[in-house]
PDB file of C-alpha atoms in Angstrom:
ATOM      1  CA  UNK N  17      -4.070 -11.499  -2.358  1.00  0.00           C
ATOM      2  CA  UNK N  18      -7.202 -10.402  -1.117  1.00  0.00           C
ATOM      3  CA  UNK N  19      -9.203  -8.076  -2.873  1.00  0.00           C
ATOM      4  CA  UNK N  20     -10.592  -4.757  -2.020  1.00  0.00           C
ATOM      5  CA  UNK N  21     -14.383  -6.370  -1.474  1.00  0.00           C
ATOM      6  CA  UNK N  22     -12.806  -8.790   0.955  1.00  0.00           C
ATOM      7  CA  UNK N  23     -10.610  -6.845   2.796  1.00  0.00           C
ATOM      8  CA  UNK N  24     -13.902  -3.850   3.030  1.00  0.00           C
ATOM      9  CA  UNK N  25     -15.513  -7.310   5.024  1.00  0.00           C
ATOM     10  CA  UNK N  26     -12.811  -7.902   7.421  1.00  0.00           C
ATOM     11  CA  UNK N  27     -13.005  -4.233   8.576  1.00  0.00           C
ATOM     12  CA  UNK N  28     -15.589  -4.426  10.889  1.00  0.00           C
ATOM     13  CA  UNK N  29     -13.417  -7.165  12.695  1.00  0.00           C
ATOM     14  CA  UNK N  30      -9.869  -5.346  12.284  1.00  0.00           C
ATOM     15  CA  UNK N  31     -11.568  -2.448  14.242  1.00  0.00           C
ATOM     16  CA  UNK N  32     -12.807  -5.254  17.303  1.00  0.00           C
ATOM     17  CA  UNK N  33      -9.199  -6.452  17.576  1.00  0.00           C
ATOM     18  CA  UNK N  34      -7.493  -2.709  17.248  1.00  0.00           C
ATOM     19  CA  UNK N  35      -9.773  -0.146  18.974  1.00  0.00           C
ATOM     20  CA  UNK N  36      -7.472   2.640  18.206  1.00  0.00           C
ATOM     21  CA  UNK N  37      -9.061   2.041  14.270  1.00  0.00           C
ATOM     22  CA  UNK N  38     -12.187   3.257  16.190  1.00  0.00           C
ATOM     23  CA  UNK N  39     -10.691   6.885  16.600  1.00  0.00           C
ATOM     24  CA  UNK N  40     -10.510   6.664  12.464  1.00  0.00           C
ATOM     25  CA  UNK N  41     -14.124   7.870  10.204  1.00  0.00           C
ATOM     26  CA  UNK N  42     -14.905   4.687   8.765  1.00  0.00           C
ATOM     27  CA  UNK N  43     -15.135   5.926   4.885  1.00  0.00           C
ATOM     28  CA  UNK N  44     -11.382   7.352   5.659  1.00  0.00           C
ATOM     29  CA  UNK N  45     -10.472   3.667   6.364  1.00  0.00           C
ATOM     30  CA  UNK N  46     -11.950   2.080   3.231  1.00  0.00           C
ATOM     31  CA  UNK N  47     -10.115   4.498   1.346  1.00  0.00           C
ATOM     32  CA  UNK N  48      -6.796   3.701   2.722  1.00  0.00           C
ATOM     33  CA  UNK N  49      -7.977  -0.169   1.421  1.00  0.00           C
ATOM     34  CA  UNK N  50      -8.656   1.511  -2.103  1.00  0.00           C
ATOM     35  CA  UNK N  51      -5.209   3.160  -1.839  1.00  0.00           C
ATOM     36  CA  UNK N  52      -3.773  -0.335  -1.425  1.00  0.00           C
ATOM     37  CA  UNK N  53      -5.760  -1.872  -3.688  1.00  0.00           C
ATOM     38  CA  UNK N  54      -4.605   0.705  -6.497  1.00  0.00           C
ATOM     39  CA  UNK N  55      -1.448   0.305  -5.719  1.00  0.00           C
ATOM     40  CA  UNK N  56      -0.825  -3.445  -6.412  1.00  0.00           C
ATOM     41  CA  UNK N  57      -3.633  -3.107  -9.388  1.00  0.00           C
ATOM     42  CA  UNK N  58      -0.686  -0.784 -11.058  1.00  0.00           C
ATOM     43  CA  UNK N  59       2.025  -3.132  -9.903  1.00  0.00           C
ATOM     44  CA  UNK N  60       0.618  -5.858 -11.688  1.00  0.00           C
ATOM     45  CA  UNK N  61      -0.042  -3.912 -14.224  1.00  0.00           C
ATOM     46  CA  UNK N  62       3.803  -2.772 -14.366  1.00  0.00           C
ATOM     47  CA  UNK N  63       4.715  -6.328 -14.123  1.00  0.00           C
ATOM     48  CA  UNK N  64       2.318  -7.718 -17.211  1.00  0.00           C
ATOM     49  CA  UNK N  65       3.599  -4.560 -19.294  1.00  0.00           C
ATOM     50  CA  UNK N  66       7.827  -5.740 -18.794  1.00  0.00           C
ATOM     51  CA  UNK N  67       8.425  -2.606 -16.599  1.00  0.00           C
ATOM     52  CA  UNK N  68      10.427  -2.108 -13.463  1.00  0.00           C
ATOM     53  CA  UNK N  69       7.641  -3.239 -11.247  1.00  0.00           C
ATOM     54  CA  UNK N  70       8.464  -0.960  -8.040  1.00  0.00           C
ATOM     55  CA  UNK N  71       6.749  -3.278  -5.380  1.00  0.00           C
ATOM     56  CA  UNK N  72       4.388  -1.341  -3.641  1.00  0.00           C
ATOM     57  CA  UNK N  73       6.125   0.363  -0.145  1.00  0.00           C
ATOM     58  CA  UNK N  74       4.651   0.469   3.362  1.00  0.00           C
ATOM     59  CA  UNK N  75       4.024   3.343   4.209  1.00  0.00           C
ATOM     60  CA  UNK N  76       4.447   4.436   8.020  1.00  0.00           C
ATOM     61  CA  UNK N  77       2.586   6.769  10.276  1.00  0.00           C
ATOM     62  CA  UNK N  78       4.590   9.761   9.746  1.00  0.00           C
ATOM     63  CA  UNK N  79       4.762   9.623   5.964  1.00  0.00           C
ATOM     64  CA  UNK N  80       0.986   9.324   5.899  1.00  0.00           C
ATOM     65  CA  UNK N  81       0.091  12.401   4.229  1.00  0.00           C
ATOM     66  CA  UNK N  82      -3.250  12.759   3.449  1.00  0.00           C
ATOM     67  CA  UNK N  83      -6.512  11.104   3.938  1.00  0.00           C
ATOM     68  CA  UNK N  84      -9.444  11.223   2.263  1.00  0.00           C
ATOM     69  CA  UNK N  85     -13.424  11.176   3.374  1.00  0.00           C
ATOM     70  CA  UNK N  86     -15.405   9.347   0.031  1.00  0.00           C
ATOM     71  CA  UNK N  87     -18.876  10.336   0.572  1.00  0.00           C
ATOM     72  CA  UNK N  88     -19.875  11.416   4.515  1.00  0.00           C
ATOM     73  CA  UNK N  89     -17.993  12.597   8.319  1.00  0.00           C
ATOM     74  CA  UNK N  90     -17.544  16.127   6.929  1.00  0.00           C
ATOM     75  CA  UNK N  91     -19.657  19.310   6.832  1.00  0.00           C
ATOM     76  CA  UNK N  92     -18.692  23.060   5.342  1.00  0.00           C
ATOM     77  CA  UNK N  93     -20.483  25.921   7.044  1.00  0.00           C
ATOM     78  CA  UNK N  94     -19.094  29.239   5.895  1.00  0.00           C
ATOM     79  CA  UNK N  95     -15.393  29.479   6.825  1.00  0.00           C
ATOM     80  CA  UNK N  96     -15.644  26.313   9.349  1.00  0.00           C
ATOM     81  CA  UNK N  97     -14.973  22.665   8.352  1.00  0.00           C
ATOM     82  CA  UNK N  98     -16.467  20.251  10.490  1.00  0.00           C
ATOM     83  CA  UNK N  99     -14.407  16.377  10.141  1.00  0.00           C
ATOM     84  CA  UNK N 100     -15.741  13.671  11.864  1.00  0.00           C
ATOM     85  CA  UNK N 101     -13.577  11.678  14.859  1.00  0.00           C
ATOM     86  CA  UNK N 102     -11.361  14.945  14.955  1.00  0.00           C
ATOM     87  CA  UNK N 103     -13.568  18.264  15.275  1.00  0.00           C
ATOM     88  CA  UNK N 104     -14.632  21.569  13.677  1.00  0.00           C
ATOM     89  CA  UNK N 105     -11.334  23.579  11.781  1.00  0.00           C
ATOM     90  CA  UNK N 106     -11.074  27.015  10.604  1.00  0.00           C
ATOM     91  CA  UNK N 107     -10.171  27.398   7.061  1.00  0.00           C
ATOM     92  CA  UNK N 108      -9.788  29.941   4.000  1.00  0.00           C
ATOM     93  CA  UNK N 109     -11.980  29.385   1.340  1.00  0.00           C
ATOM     94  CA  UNK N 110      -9.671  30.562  -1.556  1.00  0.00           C
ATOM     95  CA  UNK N 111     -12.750  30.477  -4.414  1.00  0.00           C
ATOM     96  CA  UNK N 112     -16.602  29.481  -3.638  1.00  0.00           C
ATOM     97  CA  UNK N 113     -16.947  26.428  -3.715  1.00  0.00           C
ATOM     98  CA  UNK N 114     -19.367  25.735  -7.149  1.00  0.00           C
ATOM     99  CA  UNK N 115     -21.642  22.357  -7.259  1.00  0.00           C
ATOM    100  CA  UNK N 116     -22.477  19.522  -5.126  1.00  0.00           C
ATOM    101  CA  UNK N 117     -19.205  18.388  -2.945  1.00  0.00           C
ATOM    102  CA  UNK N 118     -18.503  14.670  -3.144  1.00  0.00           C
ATOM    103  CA  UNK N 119     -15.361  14.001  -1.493  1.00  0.00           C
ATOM    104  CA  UNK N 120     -12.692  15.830   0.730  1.00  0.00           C
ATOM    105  CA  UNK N 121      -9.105  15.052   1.384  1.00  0.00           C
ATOM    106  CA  UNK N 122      -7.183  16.666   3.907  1.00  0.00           C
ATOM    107  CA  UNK N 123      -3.754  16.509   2.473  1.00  0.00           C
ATOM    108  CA  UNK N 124      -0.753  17.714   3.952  1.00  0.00           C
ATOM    109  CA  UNK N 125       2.397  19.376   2.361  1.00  0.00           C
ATOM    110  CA  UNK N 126       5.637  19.026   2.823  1.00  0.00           C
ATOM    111  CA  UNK N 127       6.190  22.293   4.401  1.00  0.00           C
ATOM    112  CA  UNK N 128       3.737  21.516   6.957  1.00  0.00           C
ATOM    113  CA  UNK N 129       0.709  23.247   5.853  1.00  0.00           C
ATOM    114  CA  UNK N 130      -2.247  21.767   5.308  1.00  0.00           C
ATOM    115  CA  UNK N 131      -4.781  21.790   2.786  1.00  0.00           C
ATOM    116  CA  UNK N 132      -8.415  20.530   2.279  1.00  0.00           C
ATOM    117  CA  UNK N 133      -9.254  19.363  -1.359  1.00  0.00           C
ATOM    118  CA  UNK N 134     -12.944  19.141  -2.161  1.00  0.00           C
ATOM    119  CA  UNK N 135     -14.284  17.184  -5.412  1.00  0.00           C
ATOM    120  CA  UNK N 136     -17.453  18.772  -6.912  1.00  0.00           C
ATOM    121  CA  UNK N 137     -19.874  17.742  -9.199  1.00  0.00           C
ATOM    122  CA  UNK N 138     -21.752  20.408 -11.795  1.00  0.00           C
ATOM    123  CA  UNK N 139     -22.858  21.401 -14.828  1.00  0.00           C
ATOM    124  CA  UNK N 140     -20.232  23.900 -16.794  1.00  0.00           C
ATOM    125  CA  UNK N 141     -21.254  26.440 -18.566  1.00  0.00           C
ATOM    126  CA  UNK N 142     -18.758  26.526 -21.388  1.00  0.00           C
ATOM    127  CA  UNK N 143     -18.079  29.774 -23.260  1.00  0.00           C
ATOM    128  CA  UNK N 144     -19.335  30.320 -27.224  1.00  0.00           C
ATOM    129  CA  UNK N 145     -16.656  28.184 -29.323  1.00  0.00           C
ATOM    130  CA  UNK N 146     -14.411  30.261 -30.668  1.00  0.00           C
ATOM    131  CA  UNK N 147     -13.056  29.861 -33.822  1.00  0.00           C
ATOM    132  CA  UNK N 148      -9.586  30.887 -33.661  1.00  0.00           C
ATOM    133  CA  UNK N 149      -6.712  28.090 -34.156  1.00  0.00           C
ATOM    134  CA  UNK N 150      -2.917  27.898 -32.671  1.00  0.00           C
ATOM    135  CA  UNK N 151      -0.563  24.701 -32.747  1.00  0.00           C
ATOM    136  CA  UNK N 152       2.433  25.211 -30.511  1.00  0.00           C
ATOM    137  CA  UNK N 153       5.609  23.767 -30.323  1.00  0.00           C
ATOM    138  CA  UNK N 154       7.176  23.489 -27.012  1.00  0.00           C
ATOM    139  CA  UNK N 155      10.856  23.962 -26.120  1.00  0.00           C
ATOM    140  CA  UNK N 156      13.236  24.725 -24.277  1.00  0.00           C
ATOM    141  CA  UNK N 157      15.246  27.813 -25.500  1.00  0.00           C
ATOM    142  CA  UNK N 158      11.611  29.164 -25.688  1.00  0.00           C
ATOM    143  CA  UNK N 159       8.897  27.513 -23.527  1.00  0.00           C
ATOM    144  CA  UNK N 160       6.565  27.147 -26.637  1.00  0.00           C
ATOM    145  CA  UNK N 161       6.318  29.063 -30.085  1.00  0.00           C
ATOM    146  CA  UNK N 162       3.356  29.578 -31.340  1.00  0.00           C
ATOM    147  CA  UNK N 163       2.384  28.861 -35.213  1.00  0.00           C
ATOM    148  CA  UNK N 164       1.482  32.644 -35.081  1.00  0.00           C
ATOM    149  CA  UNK N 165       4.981  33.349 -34.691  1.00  0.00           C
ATOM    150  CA  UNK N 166       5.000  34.165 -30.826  1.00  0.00           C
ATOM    151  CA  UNK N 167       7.284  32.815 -28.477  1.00  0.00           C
ATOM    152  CA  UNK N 168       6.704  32.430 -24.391  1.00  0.00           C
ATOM    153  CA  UNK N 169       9.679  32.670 -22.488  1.00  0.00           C
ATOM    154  CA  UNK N 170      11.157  29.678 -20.443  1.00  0.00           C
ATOM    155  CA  UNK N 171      11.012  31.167 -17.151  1.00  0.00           C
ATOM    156  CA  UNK N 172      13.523  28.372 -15.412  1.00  0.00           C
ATOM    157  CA  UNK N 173      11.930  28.502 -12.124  1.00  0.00           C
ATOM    158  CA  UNK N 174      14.432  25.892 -11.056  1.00  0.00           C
ATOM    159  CA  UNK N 175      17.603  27.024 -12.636  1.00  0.00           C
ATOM    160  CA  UNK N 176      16.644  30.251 -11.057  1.00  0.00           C
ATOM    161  CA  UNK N 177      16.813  28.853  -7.407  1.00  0.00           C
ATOM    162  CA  UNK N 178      19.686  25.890  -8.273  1.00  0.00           C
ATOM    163  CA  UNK N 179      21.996  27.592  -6.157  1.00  0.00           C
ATOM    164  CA  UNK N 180      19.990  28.780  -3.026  1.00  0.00           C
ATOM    165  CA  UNK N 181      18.493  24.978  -3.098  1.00  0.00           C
ATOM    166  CA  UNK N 182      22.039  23.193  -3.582  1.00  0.00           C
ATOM    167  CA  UNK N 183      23.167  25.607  -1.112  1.00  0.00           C
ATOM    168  CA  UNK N 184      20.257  24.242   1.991  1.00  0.00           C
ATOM    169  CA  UNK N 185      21.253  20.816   1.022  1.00  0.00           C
ATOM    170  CA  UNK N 186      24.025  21.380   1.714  1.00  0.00           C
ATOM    171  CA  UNK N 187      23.472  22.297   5.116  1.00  0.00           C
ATOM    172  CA  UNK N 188      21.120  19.346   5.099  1.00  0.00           C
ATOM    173  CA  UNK N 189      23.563  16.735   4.606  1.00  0.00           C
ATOM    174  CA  UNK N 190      26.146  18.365   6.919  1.00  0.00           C
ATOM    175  CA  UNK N 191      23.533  18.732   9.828  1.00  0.00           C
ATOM    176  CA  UNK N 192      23.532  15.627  11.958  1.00  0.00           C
ATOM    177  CA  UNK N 193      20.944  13.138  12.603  1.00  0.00           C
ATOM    178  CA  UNK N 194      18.187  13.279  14.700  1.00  0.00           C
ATOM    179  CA  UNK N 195      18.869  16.780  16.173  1.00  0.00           C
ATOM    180  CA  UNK N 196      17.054  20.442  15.825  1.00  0.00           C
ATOM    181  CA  UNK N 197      19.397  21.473  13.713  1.00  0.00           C
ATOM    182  CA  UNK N 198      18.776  18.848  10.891  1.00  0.00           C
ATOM    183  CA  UNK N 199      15.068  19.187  11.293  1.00  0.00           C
ATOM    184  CA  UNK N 200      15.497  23.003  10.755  1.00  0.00           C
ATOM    185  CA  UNK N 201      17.528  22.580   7.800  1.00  0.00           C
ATOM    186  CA  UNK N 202      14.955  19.822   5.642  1.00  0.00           C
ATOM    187  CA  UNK N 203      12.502  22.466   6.462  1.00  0.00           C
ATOM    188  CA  UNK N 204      14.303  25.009   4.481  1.00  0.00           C
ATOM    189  CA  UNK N 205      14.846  22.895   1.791  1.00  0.00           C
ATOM    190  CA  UNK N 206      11.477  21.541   1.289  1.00  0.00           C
ATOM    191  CA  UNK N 207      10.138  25.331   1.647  1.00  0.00           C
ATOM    192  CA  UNK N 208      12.586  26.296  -1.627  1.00  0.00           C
ATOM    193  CA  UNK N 209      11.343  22.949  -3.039  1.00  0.00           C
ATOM    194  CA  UNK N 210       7.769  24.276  -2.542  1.00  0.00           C
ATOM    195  CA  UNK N 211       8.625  27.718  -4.027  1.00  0.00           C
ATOM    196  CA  UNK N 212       9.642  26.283  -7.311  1.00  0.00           C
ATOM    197  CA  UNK N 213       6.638  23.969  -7.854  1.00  0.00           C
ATOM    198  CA  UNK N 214       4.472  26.865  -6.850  1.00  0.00           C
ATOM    199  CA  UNK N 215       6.112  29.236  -9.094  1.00  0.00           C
ATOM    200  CA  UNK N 216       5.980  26.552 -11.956  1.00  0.00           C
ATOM    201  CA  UNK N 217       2.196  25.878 -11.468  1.00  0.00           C
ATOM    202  CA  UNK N 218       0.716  29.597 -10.908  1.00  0.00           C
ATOM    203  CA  UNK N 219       3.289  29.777 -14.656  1.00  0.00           C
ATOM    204  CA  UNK N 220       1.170  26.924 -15.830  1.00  0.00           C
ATOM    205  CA  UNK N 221      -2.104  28.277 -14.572  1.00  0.00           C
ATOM    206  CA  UNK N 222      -1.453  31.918 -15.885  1.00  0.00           C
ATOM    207  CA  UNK N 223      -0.306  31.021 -19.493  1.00  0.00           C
ATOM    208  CA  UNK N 224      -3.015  28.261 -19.904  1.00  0.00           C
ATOM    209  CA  UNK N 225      -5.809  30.681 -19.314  1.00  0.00           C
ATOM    210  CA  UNK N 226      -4.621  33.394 -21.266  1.00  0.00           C
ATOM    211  CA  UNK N 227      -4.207  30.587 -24.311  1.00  0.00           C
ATOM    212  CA  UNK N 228      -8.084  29.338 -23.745  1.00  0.00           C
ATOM    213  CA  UNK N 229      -8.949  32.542 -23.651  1.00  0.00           C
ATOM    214  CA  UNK N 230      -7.498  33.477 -27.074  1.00  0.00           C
ATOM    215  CA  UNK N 231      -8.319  30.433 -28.963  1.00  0.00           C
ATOM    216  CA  UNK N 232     -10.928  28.092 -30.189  1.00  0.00           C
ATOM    217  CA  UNK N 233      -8.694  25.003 -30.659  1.00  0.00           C
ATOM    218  CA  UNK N 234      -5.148  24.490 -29.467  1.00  0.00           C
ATOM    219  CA  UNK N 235      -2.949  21.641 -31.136  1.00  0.00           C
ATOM    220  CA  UNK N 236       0.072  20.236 -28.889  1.00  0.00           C
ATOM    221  CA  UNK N 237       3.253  18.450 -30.705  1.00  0.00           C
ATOM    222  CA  UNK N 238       3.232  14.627 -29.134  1.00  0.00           C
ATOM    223  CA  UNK N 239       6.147  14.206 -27.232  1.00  0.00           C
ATOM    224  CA  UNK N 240       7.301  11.301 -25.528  1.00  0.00           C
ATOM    225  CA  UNK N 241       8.920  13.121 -22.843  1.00  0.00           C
ATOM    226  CA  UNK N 242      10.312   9.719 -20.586  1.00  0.00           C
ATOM    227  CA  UNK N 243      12.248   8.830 -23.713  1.00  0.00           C
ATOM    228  CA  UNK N 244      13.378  12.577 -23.766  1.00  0.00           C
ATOM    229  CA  UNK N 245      14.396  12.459 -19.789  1.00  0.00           C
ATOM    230  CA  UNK N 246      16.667   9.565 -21.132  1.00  0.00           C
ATOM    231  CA  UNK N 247      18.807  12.378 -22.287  1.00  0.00           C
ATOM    232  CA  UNK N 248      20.733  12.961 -19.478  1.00  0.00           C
ATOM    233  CA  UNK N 249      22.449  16.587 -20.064  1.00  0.00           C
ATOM    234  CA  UNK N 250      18.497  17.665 -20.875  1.00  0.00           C
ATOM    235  CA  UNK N 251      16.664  15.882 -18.263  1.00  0.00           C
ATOM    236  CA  UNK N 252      17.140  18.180 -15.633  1.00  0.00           C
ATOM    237  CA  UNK N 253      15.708  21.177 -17.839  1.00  0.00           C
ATOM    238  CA  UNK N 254      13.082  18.830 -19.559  1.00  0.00           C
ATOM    239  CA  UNK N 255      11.657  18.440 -16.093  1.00  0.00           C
ATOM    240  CA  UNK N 256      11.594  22.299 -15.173  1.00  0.00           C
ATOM    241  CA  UNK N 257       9.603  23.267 -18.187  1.00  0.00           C
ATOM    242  CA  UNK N 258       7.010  20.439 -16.989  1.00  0.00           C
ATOM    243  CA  UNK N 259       5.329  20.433 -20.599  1.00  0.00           C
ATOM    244  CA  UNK N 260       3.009  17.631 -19.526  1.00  0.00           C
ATOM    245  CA  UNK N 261       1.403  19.648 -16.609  1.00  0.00           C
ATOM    246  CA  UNK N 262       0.741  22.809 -18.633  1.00  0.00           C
ATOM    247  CA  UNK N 263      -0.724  20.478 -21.304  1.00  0.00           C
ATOM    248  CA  UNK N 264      -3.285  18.842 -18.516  1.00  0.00           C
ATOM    249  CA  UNK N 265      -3.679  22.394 -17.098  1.00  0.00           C
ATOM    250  CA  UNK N 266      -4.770  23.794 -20.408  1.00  0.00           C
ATOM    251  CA  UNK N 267      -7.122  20.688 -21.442  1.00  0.00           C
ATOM    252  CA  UNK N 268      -8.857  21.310 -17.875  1.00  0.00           C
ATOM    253  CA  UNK N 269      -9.526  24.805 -18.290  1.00  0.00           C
ATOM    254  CA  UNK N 270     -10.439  24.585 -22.030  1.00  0.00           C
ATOM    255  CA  UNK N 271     -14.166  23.085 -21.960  1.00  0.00           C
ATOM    256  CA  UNK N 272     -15.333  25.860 -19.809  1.00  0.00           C
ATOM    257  CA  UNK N 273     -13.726  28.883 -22.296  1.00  0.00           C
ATOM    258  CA  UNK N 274     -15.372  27.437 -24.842  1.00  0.00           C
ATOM    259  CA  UNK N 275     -11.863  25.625 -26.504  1.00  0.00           C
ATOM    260  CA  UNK N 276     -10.643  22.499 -27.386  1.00  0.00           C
ATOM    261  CA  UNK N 277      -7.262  20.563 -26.981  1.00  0.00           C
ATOM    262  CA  UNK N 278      -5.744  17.851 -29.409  1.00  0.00           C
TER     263      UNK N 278
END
């Protein structure tokens, strides 16, 4: 298999033999290669380790997402985007944008919107460590107790929206192919899809900050939640509570309020 410094050489003479490539910013090119590349680096990697390797999928046109520009071909000026090989965009800037921008990716959702993702590099400021201490437990009755004795509620995005979902795929799977009708109805269902994550992550978001906020060190119970997934009556509620994205969400956000996670 060729590897991602090779296939970076043959470039120049793909785009010679398929002009169309020429329409494409070069740097969003190479990172489609380091896309692939990652891809069969975690293959192997699946294979070596015993697990169910997946191979790697082609991925067509239309389920091409999001691309992403490594270092040059775009330019922010105030509320305009500029992307080279396809023009200048309007956006909404939903916070300044803090430190030196290194990359973009314009990344589509499923809903249709889309989104531009800038990574930034700076220097945080982090709060005064505070010297306050919490472990929690997380649940499911309860969506954590605290060692203080407090308990967050498990809001069950989900569960809350298990019958208006069930009900649009329903409609989905009765609508037939290739016809307005059917296109209407996976809309619908991938804007109630899009609800719950939303709902789940502003949850995330929301009770992270408020827990950085209050304390100097937070402790986490190590859970081994694929073995717990295994479970099949709990799996579906395991993966509403999505422990291991409030967990990231919370380490993120604790070196700049002057905390710590372990």
């Amino acid at each position: 298999m060729p590897s991602l410094y090779e296939t970076n050489k043959i470039l120049p003479q793909w785009k010679k033999e398929r002009p169309d490539l020429n329409r494409v910013h070069s740097q969003v090119l190479q990172n489609v290669q380091m896309r692939v590349d990652l891809a069969f680096k975690a293959f192997f990697q699946r294979v070596k380790a015993g697990e169910n390797p997946g191979y790697p999928r082609f991925k067509e046109r239309d389920r091409y997402d999001s691309f992403t520009y490594k270092q040059s071909g775009f330019k922010l000026d105030g509320d305009r985007l500029h992307l080279s090989k396809i023009g200048e965009v309007r956006i909404v800037l939903h916070r300044p944008i803090e430190g030196t921008i290194k990359t973009l990716t314009i990344r589509r959702s499923s809903t249709g919107k889309w989104y531009a993702c800038f990574s930034v590099e700076y220097d945080p400021s982090p709060a005064p460590q505070k010297e306050t201490v919490v472990g929690i437990d997380v649940g499911l009755e309860s969506f954590a107790t605290l060692s203080n004795g407090e308990k967050i509620e498990n809001p069950r995005f989900f569960r809350t929206d298990e019958r208006v979902l069930a009900k649009a795929q329903r409609k989905l799977s009765k609508a037939q192919k290739d016809t307005p009708e059917r296109k209407k109805a996976r809309k619908i269902v991938a804007h109630v899809h899009k609800r719950i994550v939303n709902r789940r992550l502003n949850f995330a978001h929301q009770t992270s900050r408020q827990l950085v906020d209050r304390f100097g060190t937070i402790v986490f119970e190590e859970l081994n939640i694929t073995n717990m997934q295994k479970n099949h009556p709990l799996a579906k509620s395991i993966a509403d509570v999505a422990w291991n994205m409030f967990i990231s969400i919370t380490g993120s956000k604790a070196e700049d309020a002057g905390s710590r996670v372990i």
